[in-house]
Amino acid sequence: MWEVQLADLKLDFFDCRSTAWYVGAASYPIEMIILADKSGSMKGRRNTICNATISELLNTLTDDD
């Protein structure tokens, strides 16, 4: 019906979901409890994976959590 040339459009791809004010308003403080198994079965690689996972979880927290 109507032909639109994309080159003629001046699109603004601003996404407010990536701004700090949106993230702060759309999220809420996180409460987290982490239990880690430190028994003999968690030696070596399993312990390394467990520690890395806990570290990554803690890195997701902000000052507001």
Tab-separated table of C-alpha atoms in Angstrom, residues 4-12:
chain	number	residue	atom	x	y	z
A	4	VAL	CA	8.417	3.427	3.374
A	5	GLN	CA	12.100	3.856	2.780
A	6	LEU	CA	14.025	3.010	5.924
A	7	ALA	CA	16.753	5.455	4.932
A	8	ASP	CA	14.193	8.266	5.197
A	9	LEU	CA	13.356	7.416	8.792
A	10	LYS	CA	15.402	8.870	11.584
A	11	LEU	CA	14.810	6.243	14.234
A	12	ASP	CA	15.843	6.676	17.822
